[in-house]
Amino acid sequence: MNLQLVSPFKICPYKCPFCMAKGIEENSFSDDFYFQNKKEYLSKLVKIVEENDIKTIVFTGSTEPTLFPKWIEDCSEILKEKCPAVKREIQTRNYTYSNSDFDVVAFSIYQKLKTFPLINNVINRYVFIYNKELTIDDIINIRKNNKEVQLTVKILVSSSWNTSNVNEWIKENKKVFSSKEIEILKENNVRYDEDCSIATGRYIIYRCDGNIYNSWSEKKKN
Ligand code: SF4
């Protein structure tokens, strides 16, 4: 089981057109337990890891998590001290990020890039959000030039918690793979994620309000 560790909230500067967090303000997930009571927030994090047999912690957010370096540092420090066996990943759209204190840095990519971010001494993962701007060749060519990076491709999915503009963009820009293309992805060691919103058996979520959720669509507690 993985834990999705959600950063405090702040409007994200990146404005990805498929961003599921655009509806966050309306859903009021912007109250930040970390800032209200850091000590309790961190001890609850450790308790969650211990009680749920968490193997990997994914630093993520309803915004860009690297906007909160002190939160990253505080969570990392306590995890390294109290739960040293747990792997730590971060999901980011910040291509200038260079923190090598993670096991995995996963860069989210939905447009063609001229140069790809690469951090030394960590596993670099490129997570492609597949849409009309990308082709399967864009992804396979990276594999040809770099055998070391991990490659994942995600299919866009409309969701009830998305704003109507986001769901409209997804409808217009979503691309799927044929079964032959899925085989090509497998042959090239590219992980294919058809619906990353399915949480059951994969992950639980420690949201910034200090509560645990079983899915991104679960209604706010309290
Ligand atoms: S980087 Fe993430 S949170 Fe920010 S706009 Fe893009 S998808 Fe949304």
PDB file of C-alpha atoms and ligand atoms in Angstrom:
ATOM      1  CA  MET A   1       0.000   0.000   0.000  1.00  0.00           C
ATOM      2  CA  ASN A   2       1.237   3.507  -0.855  1.00  0.00           C
ATOM      3  CA  LEU A   3       0.471   6.739   0.937  1.00  0.00           C
ATOM      4  CA  GLN A   4      -0.291   9.857  -1.092  1.00  0.00           C
ATOM      5  CA  LEU A   5       1.015  12.633   1.120  1.00  0.00           C
ATOM      6  CA  VAL A   6      -0.717  15.866   0.127  1.00  0.00           C
ATOM      7  CA  SER A   7       1.163  19.146   0.530  1.00  0.00           C
ATOM      8  CA  PRO A   8      -0.365  22.263   2.050  1.00  0.00           C
ATOM      9  CA  PHE A   9      -2.473  24.219  -0.394  1.00  0.00           C
ATOM     10  CA  LYS A  10      -1.630  27.255  -2.488  1.00  0.00           C
ATOM     11  CA  ILE A  11      -2.831  28.124  -6.005  1.00  0.00           C
ATOM     12  CA  CYS A  12      -0.578  26.205  -8.401  1.00  0.00           C
ATOM     13  CA  PRO A  13       1.445  28.335 -10.842  1.00  0.00           C
ATOM     14  CA  TYR A  14       1.456  25.740 -13.635  1.00  0.00           C
ATOM     15  CA  LYS A  15      -2.165  25.837 -14.815  1.00  0.00           C
ATOM     16  CA  CYS A  16      -2.241  22.414 -16.488  1.00  0.00           C
ATOM     17  CA  PRO A  17      -5.526  22.271 -18.431  1.00  0.00           C
ATOM     18  CA  PHE A  18      -6.427  18.824 -17.052  1.00  0.00           C
ATOM     19  CA  CYS A  19      -5.728  19.750 -13.404  1.00  0.00           C
ATOM     20  CA  MET A  20      -8.101  17.929 -11.079  1.00  0.00           C
ATOM     21  CA  ALA A  21      -7.187  20.336  -8.264  1.00  0.00           C
ATOM     22  CA  LYS A  22      -8.933  23.259  -9.978  1.00  0.00           C
ATOM     23  CA  GLY A  23     -12.081  22.468  -8.012  1.00  0.00           C
ATOM     24  CA  ILE A  24     -10.203  22.278  -4.707  1.00  0.00           C
ATOM     25  CA  GLU A  25     -11.125  25.732  -3.433  1.00  0.00           C
ATOM     26  CA  GLU A  26     -14.790  24.984  -3.858  1.00  0.00           C
ATOM     27  CA  ASN A  27     -14.264  21.658  -2.089  1.00  0.00           C
ATOM     28  CA  SER A  28     -12.504  23.474   0.818  1.00  0.00           C
ATOM     29  CA  PHE A  29      -9.467  21.224   1.020  1.00  0.00           C
ATOM     30  CA  SER A  30      -7.369  24.318   1.625  1.00  0.00           C
ATOM     31  CA  ASP A  31      -7.121  24.182   5.427  1.00  0.00           C
ATOM     32  CA  ASP A  32      -3.598  23.137   6.343  1.00  0.00           C
ATOM     33  CA  PHE A  33      -3.121  20.966   9.413  1.00  0.00           C
ATOM     34  CA  TYR A  34       0.665  21.080   8.890  1.00  0.00           C
ATOM     35  CA  PHE A  35       0.748  24.829   9.547  1.00  0.00           C
ATOM     36  CA  GLN A  36      -1.813  24.654  12.344  1.00  0.00           C
ATOM     37  CA  ASN A  37      -0.031  21.948  14.349  1.00  0.00           C
ATOM     38  CA  LYS A  38       3.197  20.691  12.799  1.00  0.00           C
ATOM     39  CA  LYS A  39       4.075  18.338  15.654  1.00  0.00           C
ATOM     40  CA  GLU A  40       0.727  16.573  15.561  1.00  0.00           C
ATOM     41  CA  TYR A  41       0.723  16.499  11.749  1.00  0.00           C
ATOM     42  CA  LEU A  42       4.110  14.753  11.675  1.00  0.00           C
ATOM     43  CA  SER A  43       3.337  12.264  14.437  1.00  0.00           C
ATOM     44  CA  LYS A  44       0.074  11.380  12.669  1.00  0.00           C
ATOM     45  CA  LEU A  45       2.081  10.805   9.479  1.00  0.00           C
ATOM     46  CA  VAL A  46       4.305   8.280  11.264  1.00  0.00           C
ATOM     47  CA  LYS A  47       1.272   6.573  12.833  1.00  0.00           C
ATOM     48  CA  ILE A  48      -0.430   6.243   9.438  1.00  0.00           C
ATOM     49  CA  VAL A  49       2.684   4.657   7.948  1.00  0.00           C
ATOM     50  CA  GLU A  50       3.032   2.188  10.818  1.00  0.00           C
ATOM     51  CA  GLU A  51      -0.643   1.214  10.990  1.00  0.00           C
ATOM     52  CA  ASN A  52      -1.184   0.748   7.260  1.00  0.00           C
ATOM     53  CA  ASP A  53       1.954  -1.144   6.266  1.00  0.00           C
ATOM     54  CA  ILE A  54       2.938   1.686   3.942  1.00  0.00           C
ATOM     55  CA  LYS A  55       5.805   0.799   1.607  1.00  0.00           C
ATOM     56  CA  THR A  56       6.071   4.020  -0.380  1.00  0.00           C
ATOM     57  CA  ILE A  57       5.164   7.611   0.372  1.00  0.00           C
ATOM     58  CA  VAL A  58       4.344   9.790  -2.607  1.00  0.00           C
ATOM     59  CA  PHE A  59       4.744  13.499  -1.909  1.00  0.00           C
ATOM     60  CA  THR A  60       2.082  15.136  -4.016  1.00  0.00           C
ATOM     61  CA  GLY A  61      -0.460  17.900  -3.737  1.00  0.00           C
ATOM     62  CA  SER A  62      -3.572  19.568  -4.902  1.00  0.00           C
ATOM     63  CA  THR A  63      -0.931  21.999  -6.073  1.00  0.00           C
ATOM     64  CA  GLU A  64       2.780  21.772  -6.914  1.00  0.00           C
ATOM     65  CA  PRO A  65       4.391  20.136  -3.835  1.00  0.00           C
ATOM     66  CA  THR A  66       7.818  21.721  -4.389  1.00  0.00           C
ATOM     67  CA  LEU A  67       6.249  25.070  -3.445  1.00  0.00           C
ATOM     68  CA  PHE A  68       6.678  23.853   0.152  1.00  0.00           C
ATOM     69  CA  PRO A  69      10.372  22.981   0.710  1.00  0.00           C
ATOM     70  CA  LYS A  70      10.092  23.178   4.508  1.00  0.00           C
ATOM     71  CA  TRP A  71       7.139  20.759   4.499  1.00  0.00           C
ATOM     72  CA  ILE A  72       9.179  18.374   2.300  1.00  0.00           C
ATOM     73  CA  GLU A  73      12.147  18.663   4.626  1.00  0.00           C
ATOM     74  CA  ASP A  74      10.114  18.174   7.826  1.00  0.00           C
ATOM     75  CA  CYS A  75       8.241  15.131   6.489  1.00  0.00           C
ATOM     76  CA  SER A  76      11.414  13.615   5.024  1.00  0.00           C
ATOM     77  CA  GLU A  77      13.366  14.052   8.220  1.00  0.00           C
ATOM     78  CA  ILE A  78      10.783  12.360  10.437  1.00  0.00           C
ATOM     79  CA  LEU A  79      10.261   9.541   7.943  1.00  0.00           C
ATOM     80  CA  LYS A  80      13.985   8.875   7.662  1.00  0.00           C
ATOM     81  CA  GLU A  81      14.224   8.787  11.440  1.00  0.00           C
ATOM     82  CA  LYS A  82      11.082   6.794  12.338  1.00  0.00           C
ATOM     83  CA  CYS A  83      10.285   4.791   9.173  1.00  0.00           C
ATOM     84  CA  PRO A  84      13.636   4.328   7.404  1.00  0.00           C
ATOM     85  CA  ALA A  85      12.450   1.381   5.273  1.00  0.00           C
ATOM     86  CA  VAL A  86       9.749   3.408   3.565  1.00  0.00           C
ATOM     87  CA  LYS A  87      10.579   4.676   0.079  1.00  0.00           C
ATOM     88  CA  ARG A  88       9.932   8.330  -0.674  1.00  0.00           C
ATOM     89  CA  GLU A  89       8.821   9.643  -4.062  1.00  0.00           C
ATOM     90  CA  ILE A  90       7.798  13.097  -5.188  1.00  0.00           C
ATOM     91  CA  GLN A  91       5.511  13.949  -8.087  1.00  0.00           C
ATOM     92  CA  THR A  92       6.339  17.298  -9.613  1.00  0.00           C
ATOM     93  CA  ARG A  93       5.783  19.522 -12.623  1.00  0.00           C
ATOM     94  CA  ASN A  94       8.767  21.646 -11.582  1.00  0.00           C
ATOM     95  CA  TYR A  95      11.446  20.729 -14.146  1.00  0.00           C
ATOM     96  CA  THR A  96      14.090  22.797 -12.319  1.00  0.00           C
ATOM     97  CA  TYR A  97      13.690  20.720  -9.156  1.00  0.00           C
ATOM     98  CA  SER A  98      16.998  19.158  -8.172  1.00  0.00           C
ATOM     99  CA  ASN A  99      16.538  17.635  -4.709  1.00  0.00           C
ATOM    100  CA  SER A 100      18.299  14.272  -4.690  1.00  0.00           C
ATOM    101  CA  ASP A 101      17.008  13.351  -1.218  1.00  0.00           C
ATOM    102  CA  PHE A 102      14.232  11.170  -2.682  1.00  0.00           C
ATOM    103  CA  ASP A 103      14.282   7.598  -3.925  1.00  0.00           C
ATOM    104  CA  VAL A 104      12.236   8.619  -6.972  1.00  0.00           C
ATOM    105  CA  VAL A 105      11.464  11.983  -8.569  1.00  0.00           C
ATOM    106  CA  ALA A 106       8.527  11.671 -10.949  1.00  0.00           C
ATOM    107  CA  PHE A 107       8.189  14.518 -13.445  1.00  0.00           C
ATOM    108  CA  SER A 108       4.743  15.043 -14.904  1.00  0.00           C
ATOM    109  CA  ILE A 109       4.876  15.791 -18.646  1.00  0.00           C
ATOM    110  CA  TYR A 110       2.012  16.564 -21.021  1.00  0.00           C
ATOM    111  CA  GLN A 111       3.723  18.595 -23.740  1.00  0.00           C
ATOM    112  CA  LYS A 112       6.669  17.935 -26.034  1.00  0.00           C
ATOM    113  CA  LEU A 113       9.869  18.974 -24.266  1.00  0.00           C
ATOM    114  CA  LYS A 114      13.162  19.959 -25.904  1.00  0.00           C
ATOM    115  CA  THR A 115      15.181  18.910 -22.879  1.00  0.00           C
ATOM    116  CA  PHE A 116      14.185  16.583 -20.090  1.00  0.00           C
ATOM    117  CA  PRO A 117      14.932  17.137 -16.416  1.00  0.00           C
ATOM    118  CA  LEU A 118      17.406  14.701 -14.889  1.00  0.00           C
ATOM    119  CA  ILE A 119      18.588  14.555 -11.277  1.00  0.00           C
ATOM    120  CA  ASN A 120      21.713  12.654 -10.288  1.00  0.00           C
ATOM    121  CA  ASN A 121      21.625   9.912  -7.655  1.00  0.00           C
ATOM    122  CA  VAL A 122      17.857   9.325  -7.714  1.00  0.00           C
ATOM    123  CA  ILE A 123      15.549   7.335  -9.928  1.00  0.00           C
ATOM    124  CA  ASN A 124      14.077   9.744 -12.459  1.00  0.00           C
ATOM    125  CA  ARG A 125      10.601   8.917 -13.706  1.00  0.00           C
ATOM    126  CA  TYR A 126       8.817  10.669 -16.570  1.00  0.00           C
ATOM    127  CA  VAL A 127       5.064  10.431 -16.208  1.00  0.00           C
ATOM    128  CA  PHE A 128       3.418  11.267 -19.507  1.00  0.00           C
ATOM    129  CA  ILE A 129      -0.155  12.508 -19.413  1.00  0.00           C
ATOM    130  CA  TYR A 130      -1.181  11.225 -22.823  1.00  0.00           C
ATOM    131  CA  ASN A 131      -3.055  13.724 -24.981  1.00  0.00           C
ATOM    132  CA  LYS A 132      -3.171  15.104 -28.521  1.00  0.00           C
ATOM    133  CA  GLU A 133       0.164  16.938 -28.128  1.00  0.00           C
ATOM    134  CA  LEU A 134       2.053  13.660 -27.662  1.00  0.00           C
ATOM    135  CA  THR A 135       2.610  10.602 -29.782  1.00  0.00           C
ATOM    136  CA  ILE A 136       3.742   7.129 -28.814  1.00  0.00           C
ATOM    137  CA  ASP A 137       7.006   7.857 -30.675  1.00  0.00           C
ATOM    138  CA  ASP A 138       7.709  10.801 -28.337  1.00  0.00           C
ATOM    139  CA  ILE A 139       7.715   8.301 -25.484  1.00  0.00           C
ATOM    140  CA  ILE A 140       9.510   5.398 -27.171  1.00  0.00           C
ATOM    141  CA  ASN A 141      12.284   7.698 -28.428  1.00  0.00           C
ATOM    142  CA  ILE A 142      13.111   8.621 -24.851  1.00  0.00           C
ATOM    143  CA  ARG A 143      13.465   4.931 -24.002  1.00  0.00           C
ATOM    144  CA  LYS A 144      15.845   4.520 -26.959  1.00  0.00           C
ATOM    145  CA  ASN A 145      18.037   7.359 -25.688  1.00  0.00           C
ATOM    146  CA  ASN A 146      17.872   6.560 -22.006  1.00  0.00           C
ATOM    147  CA  LYS A 147      17.554   3.058 -20.582  1.00  0.00           C
ATOM    148  CA  GLU A 148      17.799   4.240 -16.976  1.00  0.00           C
ATOM    149  CA  VAL A 149      14.757   6.477 -16.555  1.00  0.00           C
ATOM    150  CA  GLN A 150      11.433   4.982 -15.563  1.00  0.00           C
ATOM    151  CA  LEU A 151       8.643   5.764 -18.006  1.00  0.00           C
ATOM    152  CA  THR A 152       4.953   5.775 -17.219  1.00  0.00           C
ATOM    153  CA  VAL A 153       2.084   6.856 -19.407  1.00  0.00           C
ATOM    154  CA  LYS A 154      -1.273   7.811 -17.943  1.00  0.00           C
ATOM    155  CA  ILE A 155      -4.572   8.076 -19.731  1.00  0.00           C
ATOM    156  CA  LEU A 156      -6.696  11.144 -18.936  1.00  0.00           C
ATOM    157  CA  VAL A 157      -9.947  10.390 -17.134  1.00  0.00           C
ATOM    158  CA  SER A 158     -12.914  12.663 -16.500  1.00  0.00           C
ATOM    159  CA  SER A 159     -14.026  12.786 -12.869  1.00  0.00           C
ATOM    160  CA  SER A 160     -16.965  13.993 -10.856  1.00  0.00           C
ATOM    161  CA  TRP A 161     -14.688  16.262  -8.796  1.00  0.00           C
ATOM    162  CA  ASN A 162     -13.233  18.010 -11.869  1.00  0.00           C
ATOM    163  CA  THR A 163     -14.598  21.373 -12.959  1.00  0.00           C
ATOM    164  CA  SER A 164     -16.647  21.272 -16.164  1.00  0.00           C
ATOM    165  CA  ASN A 165     -13.860  23.139 -18.040  1.00  0.00           C
ATOM    166  CA  VAL A 166     -11.356  20.437 -17.108  1.00  0.00           C
ATOM    167  CA  ASN A 167     -13.677  17.616 -18.130  1.00  0.00           C
ATOM    168  CA  GLU A 168     -14.360  19.461 -21.416  1.00  0.00           C
ATOM    169  CA  TRP A 169     -10.609  19.760 -22.102  1.00  0.00           C
ATOM    170  CA  ILE A 170     -10.129  16.080 -21.328  1.00  0.00           C
ATOM    171  CA  LYS A 171     -12.947  15.146 -23.694  1.00  0.00           C
ATOM    172  CA  GLU A 172     -11.350  17.136 -26.515  1.00  0.00           C
ATOM    173  CA  ASN A 173      -7.724  16.155 -25.921  1.00  0.00           C
ATOM    174  CA  LYS A 174      -7.803  12.618 -24.544  1.00  0.00           C
ATOM    175  CA  LYS A 175      -5.945   9.979 -26.545  1.00  0.00           C
ATOM    176  CA  VAL A 176      -5.934   6.244 -25.950  1.00  0.00           C
ATOM    177  CA  PHE A 177      -3.674   3.466 -27.198  1.00  0.00           C
ATOM    178  CA  SER A 178      -4.595   0.618 -29.477  1.00  0.00           C
ATOM    179  CA  SER A 179      -3.860  -2.884 -28.138  1.00  0.00           C
ATOM    180  CA  LYS A 180      -0.856  -3.045 -30.506  1.00  0.00           C
ATOM    181  CA  GLU A 181       0.491   0.206 -29.057  1.00  0.00           C
ATOM    182  CA  ILE A 182       0.027  -1.135 -25.523  1.00  0.00           C
ATOM    183  CA  GLU A 183       2.218  -4.094 -26.540  1.00  0.00           C
ATOM    184  CA  ILE A 184       4.856  -1.664 -27.860  1.00  0.00           C
ATOM    185  CA  LEU A 185       4.813   0.172 -24.535  1.00  0.00           C
ATOM    186  CA  LYS A 186       5.316  -3.104 -22.667  1.00  0.00           C
ATOM    187  CA  GLU A 187       8.159  -4.184 -24.974  1.00  0.00           C
ATOM    188  CA  ASN A 188       9.887  -0.879 -24.232  1.00  0.00           C
ATOM    189  CA  ASN A 189       9.398  -1.181 -20.496  1.00  0.00           C
ATOM    190  CA  VAL A 190       6.925   1.686 -20.296  1.00  0.00           C
ATOM    191  CA  ARG A 191       4.342   1.366 -17.529  1.00  0.00           C
ATOM    192  CA  TYR A 192       0.796   1.955 -18.704  1.00  0.00           C
ATOM    193  CA  ASP A 193      -1.719   3.388 -16.206  1.00  0.00           C
ATOM    194  CA  GLU A 194      -5.215   3.387 -17.597  1.00  0.00           C
ATOM    195  CA  ASP A 195      -6.886   5.045 -14.610  1.00  0.00           C
ATOM    196  CA  CYS A 196      -4.717   6.436 -11.822  1.00  0.00           C
ATOM    197  CA  SER A 197      -7.807   7.661  -9.950  1.00  0.00           C
ATOM    198  CA  ILE A 198      -8.600   4.064  -8.875  1.00  0.00           C
ATOM    199  CA  ALA A 199      -7.274   3.997  -5.319  1.00  0.00           C
ATOM    200  CA  THR A 200      -8.580   0.686  -3.989  1.00  0.00           C
ATOM    201  CA  GLY A 201      -5.721  -1.609  -3.020  1.00  0.00           C
ATOM    202  CA  ARG A 202      -3.177   0.906  -4.312  1.00  0.00           C
ATOM    203  CA  TYR A 203      -3.092   3.909  -2.021  1.00  0.00           C
ATOM    204  CA  ILE A 204      -4.651   5.940   0.767  1.00  0.00           C
ATOM    205  CA  ILE A 205      -4.445   9.716   0.990  1.00  0.00           C
ATOM    206  CA  TYR A 206      -3.287  11.931   3.887  1.00  0.00           C
ATOM    207  CA  ARG A 207      -4.816  15.225   2.858  1.00  0.00           C
ATOM    208  CA  CYS A 208      -3.751  18.674   4.036  1.00  0.00           C
ATOM    209  CA  ASP A 209      -6.770  18.920   6.353  1.00  0.00           C
ATOM    210  CA  GLY A 210      -5.149  16.189   8.485  1.00  0.00           C
ATOM    211  CA  ASN A 211      -7.576  13.408   7.582  1.00  0.00           C
ATOM    212  CA  ILE A 212      -7.141  10.106   5.784  1.00  0.00           C
ATOM    213  CA  TYR A 213      -9.171   9.477   2.631  1.00  0.00           C
ATOM    214  CA  ASN A 214      -9.650   6.316   0.610  1.00  0.00           C
ATOM    215  CA  SER A 215     -10.073   8.108  -2.724  1.00  0.00           C
ATOM    216  CA  TRP A 216      -9.655  11.557  -4.251  1.00  0.00           C
ATOM    217  CA  SER A 217     -13.413  11.808  -4.718  1.00  0.00           C
ATOM    218  CA  GLU A 218     -14.282  11.162  -1.057  1.00  0.00           C
ATOM    219  CA  LYS A 219     -16.155  14.093   0.519  1.00  0.00           C
ATOM    220  CA  LYS A 220     -14.338  16.300   3.022  1.00  0.00           C
ATOM    221  CA  LYS A 221     -14.449  15.031   6.610  1.00  0.00           C
ATOM    222  CA  ASN A 222     -15.538  17.154   9.641  1.00  0.00           C
TER     223      ASN A 222
HETATM  224  S1  SF4 B   1       1.207  20.982 -11.692  1.00  0.00           S
HETATM  225 FE1  SF4 B   1      -0.327  19.599 -10.806  1.00  0.00          FE
HETATM  226  S2  SF4 B   1      -1.490  20.867  -9.393  1.00  0.00           S
HETATM  227 FE2  SF4 B   1      -0.372  22.248 -10.737  1.00  0.00          FE
HETATM  228  S3  SF4 B   1      -1.794  22.765 -12.389  1.00  0.00           S
HETATM  229 FE3  SF4 B   1      -0.547  21.010 -13.060  1.00  0.00          FE
HETATM  230  S4  SF4 B   1      -1.747  19.192 -12.500  1.00  0.00           S
HETATM  231 FE4  SF4 B   1      -2.550  20.938 -11.319  1.00  0.00          FE
END
